[in-house]
Amino acid sequence: MRFVRNPVLITRVFFVLITTLIGYWVGRDQVPSYGLEYSTVAFLLALAFVLFEFSTDIVSSKKILLAAAGLMCGLVIAWFVYPTIPPGVFGDVKDFEKGQMKARIICNLLFGYFGVILAIKHANRFSFSRLNFIMASPGDTAKILDTSVIVDGRIKELMAGNFMTGNFVVPEFVLDELQKIADSSDSKKRARGRRGLDVLDSIKDTSARLAIWEKDFPEIKDVDHKLIALAKETGGEIVTNDFNLQKVAQLHKVRVININEMANLLRPSVFVGESLALIVSREGKEPQQGVGYLEDGTMVVVEEARPHIGGEVEVQVTSILQTPAGRMIFARMTEAPLNHDSASQRNAGNGGDTPLPRRARERV
């Protein structure tokens, strides 16, 4: 039953039988007594082909393809070389055709062998991912993902919504770094690494534009500098959340897309003098300061708001500070808390301790 359910095995047996019968038929057609000899030779040749085909399951598809390309290159070189060899080297000078035939066979064997061997030996230096950049249209610039943006996870939604186009590349050394983080003894690092690997799995399942770049830069030790070298080689862009990597890459004339900067640009605009309503969630660093957060997570530092922690107040924006990490707003109160009574009741019920909102807890 296992034999019947294995179509590959059936095909192999069928090929050997048909080849043996064809060999017998060709032998009988030449000389009636040669049928057995020809069928035996055909059987051995068919068996050799099947064994060769079976060995391809062990060798990677990449090496098989490169070996075939190397063989073709070797045969092309042999085609141009063998006519230049004098006939007397491999036979009688008078028998020109026989000498040329021997020269052709020997050149095909030698150059074909060298083509296959060189292709297999140097297969690891060749990356099919590079073909994505060669064959891609000019508008499809490669986006090289670094570790921070993979762990962050927002790249998945950007790709799914087609807000970022082009070919997305994850270098092998970035995968290695993710694996090390996922295997860390620190529980927080381990969780971040596993989240990054899960993000890659979900992207790979839903997007055909993601490729793994196999080539490494062994002479470069730092992952950030490897990313810059890869971007220079491919003409791609680095997608990251790392502000320091962004600055170094820009010094090397490499274009960088920072997801945090994109998020900051998409936040609603706030102007000096504008009035805002927010909940004062905790005290600030300076005396009488209170801190609240807008819906998008922007921190607002409010003067004279400490007595109103837990209450909703109306404030007026006095200044805005833009930093690489995001935006910070400074404001002053314009009136008493909008829900002062309810805030006081909550404080009294909790013994004066007001639980921080989720966004506030994340930023503490």
Short mmCIF file of C-alpha atoms in Angstrom, two decimals:
data_model
loop_
_atom_site.label_atom_id
_atom_site.label_comp_id
_atom_site.label_asym_id
_atom_site.label_seq_id
_atom_site.Cartn_x
_atom_site.Cartn_y
_atom_site.Cartn_z
CA MET A 1 0.00 0.00 0.00
CA ARG A 2 2.86 2.40 0.75
CA PHE A 3 4.23 1.70 -2.73
CA VAL A 4 0.88 2.57 -4.35
CA ARG A 5 0.61 5.80 -2.35
CA ASN A 6 4.10 6.97 -3.36
CA PRO A 7 3.84 8.48 -6.86
CA VAL A 8 7.55 9.38 -6.93
CA LEU A 9 8.59 5.77 -6.34
CA ILE A 10 6.12 4.55 -8.98
CA THR A 11 7.55 7.02 -11.49
CA ARG A 12 11.12 5.87 -10.78
CA VAL A 13 10.26 2.18 -11.27
CA PHE A 14 8.28 2.97 -14.42
CA PHE A 15 11.22 4.96 -15.82
CA VAL A 16 13.67 2.08 -15.21
CA LEU A 17 11.35 -0.48 -16.82
CA ILE A 18 10.60 1.65 -19.88
CA THR A 19 14.30 2.48 -20.37
CA THR A 20 15.21 -1.23 -20.13
CA LEU A 21 12.55 -2.15 -22.72
CA ILE A 22 13.72 0.61 -25.05
CA GLY A 23 17.30 -0.65 -24.72
CA TYR A 24 16.16 -4.17 -25.57
CA TRP A 25 14.21 -2.89 -28.59
CA VAL A 26 17.17 -0.82 -29.88
CA GLY A 27 19.54 -3.80 -29.46
CA ARG A 28 17.20 -6.17 -31.30
CA ASP A 29 16.86 -3.60 -34.05
CA GLN A 30 20.65 -3.41 -34.50
CA VAL A 31 21.55 -7.09 -34.11
CA PRO A 32 18.95 -9.67 -32.94
CA SER A 33 21.40 -11.21 -30.47
CA TYR A 34 22.24 -7.85 -28.83
CA GLY A 35 18.88 -7.38 -27.13
CA LEU A 36 20.03 -8.64 -23.73
CA GLU A 37 23.27 -6.64 -23.77
CA TYR A 38 21.54 -3.39 -24.75
CA SER A 39 18.76 -3.88 -22.20
CA THR A 40 21.36 -4.46 -19.45
CA VAL A 41 23.23 -1.27 -20.38
CA ALA A 42 19.94 0.66 -20.53
CA PHE A 43 18.93 -0.70 -17.10
CA LEU A 44 22.25 0.37 -15.54
CA LEU A 45 22.02 3.83 -17.11
CA ALA A 46 18.43 4.27 -15.89
CA LEU A 47 19.46 3.13 -12.42
CA ALA A 48 22.33 5.64 -12.42
CA PHE A 49 19.94 8.45 -13.39
CA VAL A 50 17.52 7.45 -10.61
CA LEU A 51 20.35 7.42 -8.05
CA PHE A 52 21.47 10.84 -9.25
CA GLU A 53 17.91 12.15 -8.98
CA PHE A 54 17.60 10.65 -5.49
CA SER A 55 20.79 12.44 -4.40
CA THR A 56 19.16 15.78 -5.23
CA ASP A 57 17.02 15.34 -2.10
CA ILE A 58 20.19 15.65 -0.02
CA VAL A 59 21.83 18.53 -1.93
CA SER A 60 20.12 21.93 -1.68
CA SER A 61 18.18 23.26 -4.66
CA LYS A 62 20.44 26.30 -4.70
CA LYS A 63 23.58 24.18 -5.25
CA ILE A 64 21.86 22.08 -7.92
CA LEU A 65 20.83 25.19 -9.86
CA LEU A 66 24.28 26.74 -9.54
CA ALA A 67 25.93 23.45 -10.57
CA ALA A 68 23.77 23.36 -13.71
CA ALA A 69 24.70 26.96 -14.48
CA GLY A 70 28.39 26.16 -13.91
CA LEU A 71 28.15 23.16 -16.23
CA MET A 72 26.60 25.27 -18.99
CA CYS A 73 29.32 27.91 -18.62
CA GLY A 74 32.02 25.21 -18.75
CA LEU A 75 30.55 23.67 -21.92
CA VAL A 76 30.33 27.08 -23.59
CA ILE A 77 34.00 27.74 -22.82
CA ALA A 78 34.91 24.26 -24.11
CA TRP A 79 33.05 25.00 -27.36
CA PHE A 80 35.37 27.94 -28.05
CA VAL A 81 38.55 26.24 -26.80
CA TYR A 82 38.59 22.84 -28.53
CA PRO A 83 38.91 24.16 -32.15
CA THR A 84 42.18 25.85 -31.17
CA ILE A 85 43.84 22.54 -30.16
CA PRO A 86 46.02 21.02 -32.93
CA PRO A 87 44.70 17.61 -34.13
CA GLY A 88 48.07 15.94 -33.54
CA VAL A 89 47.81 16.42 -29.77
CA PHE A 90 45.17 13.68 -29.41
CA GLY A 91 45.81 11.53 -32.50
CA ASP A 92 47.19 11.23 -35.97
CA VAL A 93 47.76 14.58 -37.66
CA LYS A 94 46.26 13.18 -40.87
CA ASP A 95 43.02 12.15 -39.12
CA PHE A 96 41.72 15.67 -38.49
CA GLU A 97 38.12 14.74 -37.59
CA LYS A 98 39.15 12.10 -35.07
CA GLY A 99 41.57 14.51 -33.37
CA GLN A 100 38.91 17.23 -33.21
CA MET A 101 36.40 14.78 -31.70
CA LYS A 102 38.85 13.73 -28.99
CA ALA A 103 39.70 17.37 -28.25
CA ARG A 104 36.02 18.25 -27.97
CA ILE A 105 35.25 15.37 -25.59
CA ILE A 106 38.24 16.11 -23.34
CA CYS A 107 37.52 19.87 -23.26
CA ASN A 108 33.86 19.25 -22.41
CA LEU A 109 34.86 16.94 -19.56
CA LEU A 110 37.52 19.26 -18.15
CA PHE A 111 35.67 22.58 -18.40
CA GLY A 112 32.32 21.04 -17.44
CA TYR A 113 33.91 19.54 -14.33
CA PHE A 114 35.57 22.80 -13.33
CA GLY A 115 32.32 24.71 -13.92
CA VAL A 116 30.34 22.40 -11.64
CA ILE A 117 32.99 22.23 -8.90
CA LEU A 118 33.58 25.99 -8.78
CA ALA A 119 29.83 26.69 -8.67
CA ILE A 120 29.28 24.26 -5.77
CA LYS A 121 32.34 25.41 -3.80
CA HIS A 122 31.34 29.07 -3.99
CA ALA A 123 27.56 28.58 -3.69
CA ASN A 124 27.51 30.22 -0.25
CA ARG A 125 28.89 33.44 -1.72
CA PHE A 126 25.91 33.76 -4.04
CA SER A 127 22.56 35.02 -2.78
CA PHE A 128 19.36 34.72 -4.78
CA SER A 129 17.96 37.58 -2.71
CA ARG A 130 20.10 39.91 -4.80
CA LEU A 131 17.98 39.02 -7.83
CA ASN A 132 15.05 40.78 -6.17
CA PHE A 133 16.95 44.06 -6.45
CA ILE A 134 18.22 43.42 -9.98
CA MET A 135 14.80 42.50 -11.36
CA ALA A 136 12.71 44.93 -9.30
CA SER A 137 11.31 48.06 -10.89
CA PRO A 138 13.06 51.37 -10.03
CA GLY A 139 10.22 52.36 -7.68
CA ASP A 140 10.49 49.17 -5.63
CA THR A 141 13.40 50.08 -3.39
CA ALA A 142 14.43 47.32 -1.00
CA LYS A 143 13.49 47.91 2.64
CA ILE A 144 16.03 46.33 5.02
CA LEU A 145 14.46 45.56 8.41
CA ASP A 146 16.57 45.80 11.56
CA THR A 147 15.99 44.07 14.89
CA SER A 148 14.28 46.98 16.65
CA VAL A 149 11.57 47.44 14.02
CA ILE A 150 10.82 43.70 13.93
CA VAL A 151 10.44 43.51 17.72
CA ASP A 152 8.28 46.67 17.64
CA GLY A 153 5.75 44.87 15.42
CA ARG A 154 4.13 47.89 13.74
CA ILE A 155 5.88 47.04 10.47
CA LYS A 156 3.40 44.16 10.06
CA GLU A 157 0.41 46.53 9.94
CA LEU A 158 2.24 48.94 7.63
CA MET A 159 2.97 46.12 5.17
CA ALA A 160 -0.54 44.68 5.40
CA GLY A 161 -2.06 48.09 4.68
CA ASN A 162 0.34 48.74 1.75
CA PHE A 163 1.55 51.91 3.44
CA MET A 164 5.09 50.72 2.69
CA THR A 165 5.83 49.26 -0.74
CA GLY A 166 8.80 47.47 -2.26
CA ASN A 167 10.76 44.35 -1.38
CA PHE A 168 11.34 43.75 2.33
CA VAL A 169 14.59 42.07 3.34
CA VAL A 170 15.63 40.50 6.64
CA PRO A 171 19.40 39.78 6.75
CA GLU A 172 20.57 36.47 8.18
CA PHE A 173 22.62 38.28 10.84
CA VAL A 174 19.48 40.08 12.06
CA LEU A 175 17.77 36.70 12.42
CA ASP A 176 20.76 35.49 14.44
CA GLU A 177 20.48 38.51 16.73
CA LEU A 178 16.75 37.90 17.19
CA GLN A 179 17.47 34.27 18.04
CA LYS A 180 20.02 35.30 20.67
CA ILE A 181 17.50 37.69 22.24
CA ALA A 182 14.83 34.97 22.23
CA ASP A 183 17.26 32.59 23.99
CA SER A 184 18.30 35.18 26.59
CA SER A 185 18.16 34.33 30.29
CA ASP A 186 16.45 37.68 30.90
CA SER A 187 12.67 37.11 30.76
CA LYS A 188 11.95 40.56 29.28
CA LYS A 189 14.54 40.17 26.52
CA ARG A 190 13.34 36.64 25.85
CA ALA A 191 9.75 37.86 25.44
CA ARG A 192 10.86 40.62 23.04
CA GLY A 193 12.87 38.18 20.93
CA ARG A 194 10.02 35.70 20.69
CA ARG A 195 7.60 38.47 19.78
CA GLY A 196 9.95 39.51 16.96
CA LEU A 197 10.14 35.95 15.63
CA ASP A 198 6.33 35.71 15.76
CA VAL A 199 6.05 38.96 13.81
CA LEU A 200 8.36 37.59 11.11
CA ASP A 201 6.35 34.37 10.90
CA SER A 202 3.09 36.27 10.43
CA ILE A 203 4.65 38.57 7.81
CA LYS A 204 6.08 35.62 5.89
CA ASP A 205 2.68 33.90 5.85
CA THR A 206 0.86 36.95 4.49
CA SER A 207 3.44 38.64 2.26
CA ALA A 208 5.41 37.37 -0.72
CA ARG A 209 7.60 40.48 -0.63
CA LEU A 210 9.70 39.30 2.32
CA ALA A 211 13.06 37.70 1.54
CA ILE A 212 15.94 36.46 3.69
CA TRP A 213 19.34 37.88 2.74
CA GLU A 214 21.88 35.10 3.17
CA LYS A 215 25.11 37.00 2.57
CA ASP A 216 27.04 38.07 5.65
CA PHE A 217 29.88 40.54 6.18
CA PRO A 218 32.31 38.53 8.35
CA GLU A 219 34.86 41.33 8.40
CA ILE A 220 32.29 43.58 10.17
CA LYS A 221 31.40 42.69 13.76
CA ASP A 222 28.69 45.24 14.59
CA VAL A 223 25.16 44.49 13.31
CA ASP A 224 24.39 48.18 12.69
CA HIS A 225 27.42 48.57 10.43
CA LYS A 226 26.50 45.35 8.63
CA LEU A 227 23.09 46.86 7.89
CA ILE A 228 24.74 49.99 6.51
CA ALA A 229 27.09 47.91 4.33
CA LEU A 230 24.15 45.89 3.02
CA ALA A 231 22.16 49.04 2.23
CA LYS A 232 25.13 50.47 0.32
CA GLU A 233 25.60 47.25 -1.66
CA THR A 234 21.95 46.89 -2.64
CA GLY A 235 20.92 50.54 -2.79
CA GLY A 236 18.19 49.79 -0.25
CA GLU A 237 16.73 51.67 2.70
CA ILE A 238 17.04 50.73 6.37
CA VAL A 239 13.79 50.54 8.35
CA THR A 240 14.46 51.01 12.06
CA ASN A 241 13.37 52.51 15.37
CA ASP A 242 16.98 53.08 16.48
CA PHE A 243 17.77 56.80 16.50
CA ASN A 244 21.54 56.22 16.79
CA LEU A 245 21.54 53.83 13.82
CA GLN A 246 19.61 56.42 11.84
CA LYS A 247 22.21 59.12 12.49
CA VAL A 248 25.17 56.87 11.64
CA ALA A 249 23.49 55.63 8.46
CA GLN A 250 22.73 59.17 7.34
CA LEU A 251 26.43 60.02 7.74
CA HIS A 252 27.11 57.17 5.28
CA LYS A 253 24.56 58.63 2.82
CA VAL A 254 22.14 55.74 3.44
CA ARG A 255 18.42 56.52 3.50
CA VAL A 256 16.62 55.50 6.70
CA ILE A 257 12.92 55.15 7.51
CA ASN A 258 12.25 55.58 11.23
CA ILE A 259 8.87 54.17 12.30
CA ASN A 260 8.82 56.37 15.41
CA GLU A 261 9.28 59.48 13.27
CA MET A 262 6.44 58.34 11.01
CA ALA A 263 4.19 57.90 14.05
CA ASN A 264 5.11 61.37 15.33
CA LEU A 265 4.28 62.93 11.97
CA LEU A 266 0.86 61.28 11.98
CA ARG A 267 -0.09 62.60 15.41
CA PRO A 268 -2.71 65.37 15.49
CA SER A 269 -1.20 68.85 15.41
CA VAL A 270 -1.22 70.88 18.61
CA PHE A 271 -0.52 74.63 18.60
CA VAL A 272 0.65 77.07 21.26
CA GLY A 273 -2.39 78.73 22.82
CA GLU A 274 -4.71 75.82 22.04
CA SER A 275 -6.99 74.55 24.83
CA LEU A 276 -7.01 70.84 25.72
CA ALA A 277 -9.01 68.69 28.12
CA LEU A 278 -7.11 65.88 29.82
CA ILE A 279 -6.86 63.83 33.01
CA VAL A 280 -3.95 64.62 35.33
CA SER A 281 -2.63 61.12 36.01
CA ARG A 282 0.44 61.74 38.17
CA GLU A 283 2.73 64.37 39.65
CA GLY A 284 5.57 65.95 37.71
CA LYS A 285 9.22 66.45 38.59
CA GLU A 286 8.87 70.10 39.58
CA PRO A 287 6.77 71.34 42.54
CA GLN A 288 3.03 71.57 41.83
CA GLN A 289 3.44 70.04 38.37
CA GLY A 290 1.01 67.43 37.08
CA VAL A 291 1.37 65.12 34.12
CA GLY A 292 -1.32 63.92 31.73
CA TYR A 293 -1.45 62.22 28.36
CA LEU A 294 -3.32 62.83 25.14
CA GLU A 295 -5.13 60.00 23.37
CA ASP A 296 -2.11 59.39 21.12
CA GLY A 297 0.19 59.01 24.16
CA THR A 298 1.77 62.47 24.01
CA MET A 299 2.94 63.64 27.45
CA VAL A 300 1.53 66.94 28.70
CA VAL A 301 3.23 68.67 31.67
CA VAL A 302 0.76 71.00 33.41
CA GLU A 303 1.78 73.73 35.87
CA GLU A 304 -0.09 73.96 39.20
CA ALA A 305 -1.94 70.71 38.49
CA ARG A 306 -0.60 68.48 41.28
CA PRO A 307 -3.63 69.11 43.58
CA HIS A 308 -5.92 67.87 40.80
CA ILE A 309 -4.33 64.45 40.18
CA GLY A 310 -7.06 62.06 39.05
CA GLY A 311 -9.32 64.84 37.81
CA GLU A 312 -10.02 66.14 34.33
CA VAL A 313 -8.84 69.70 33.73
CA GLU A 314 -8.77 72.15 30.87
CA VAL A 315 -5.31 73.45 30.01
CA GLN A 316 -3.77 75.88 27.56
CA VAL A 317 -0.64 74.93 25.62
CA THR A 318 2.31 77.21 26.39
CA SER A 319 5.13 75.45 24.50
CA ILE A 320 5.92 72.29 22.54
CA LEU A 321 9.21 70.39 22.73
CA GLN A 322 10.05 68.04 19.86
CA THR A 323 12.63 65.37 20.71
CA PRO A 324 13.92 62.29 18.84
CA ALA A 325 11.86 60.15 21.23
CA GLY A 326 8.66 62.06 20.53
CA ARG A 327 6.76 65.21 21.39
CA MET A 328 6.29 66.81 24.83
CA ILE A 329 3.74 69.53 25.53
CA PHE A 330 3.89 72.10 28.34
CA ALA A 331 0.67 73.75 29.47
CA ARG A 332 -0.97 75.69 32.30
CA MET A 333 -4.41 75.30 33.80
CA THR A 334 -7.16 77.62 32.63
CA GLU A 335 -9.84 76.66 35.20
CA ALA A 336 -10.71 74.23 38.01
CA PRO A 337 -11.04 70.52 37.33
CA LEU A 338 -13.96 69.62 35.06
CA ASN A 339 -14.95 66.67 37.30
CA HIS A 340 -13.39 67.68 40.59
CA ASP A 341 -16.03 66.00 42.78
CA SER A 342 -15.79 62.63 41.09
CA ALA A 343 -12.00 62.82 41.20
CA SER A 344 -12.07 63.57 44.94
CA GLN A 345 -14.41 60.64 45.54
CA ARG A 346 -12.10 58.29 43.64
CA ASN A 347 -9.13 59.52 45.65
CA ALA A 348 -10.97 59.04 48.91
CA GLY A 349 -12.10 55.55 47.97
CA ASN A 350 -8.56 54.51 47.12
CA GLY A 351 -6.98 56.11 50.13
CA GLY A 352 -5.60 58.91 47.99
CA ASP A 353 -3.90 56.60 45.48
CA THR A 354 -5.26 56.94 41.96
CA PRO A 355 -4.44 54.16 39.52
CA LEU A 356 -2.58 55.42 36.51
CA PRO A 357 -4.17 55.10 33.06
CA ARG A 358 -2.70 52.41 30.85
CA ARG A 359 -0.78 54.85 28.62
CA ALA A 360 0.65 56.56 31.69
CA ARG A 361 1.76 53.29 33.26
CA GLU A 362 3.59 52.34 30.07
CA ARG A 363 5.59 55.54 30.14
CA VAL A 364 6.54 55.55 33.83
#
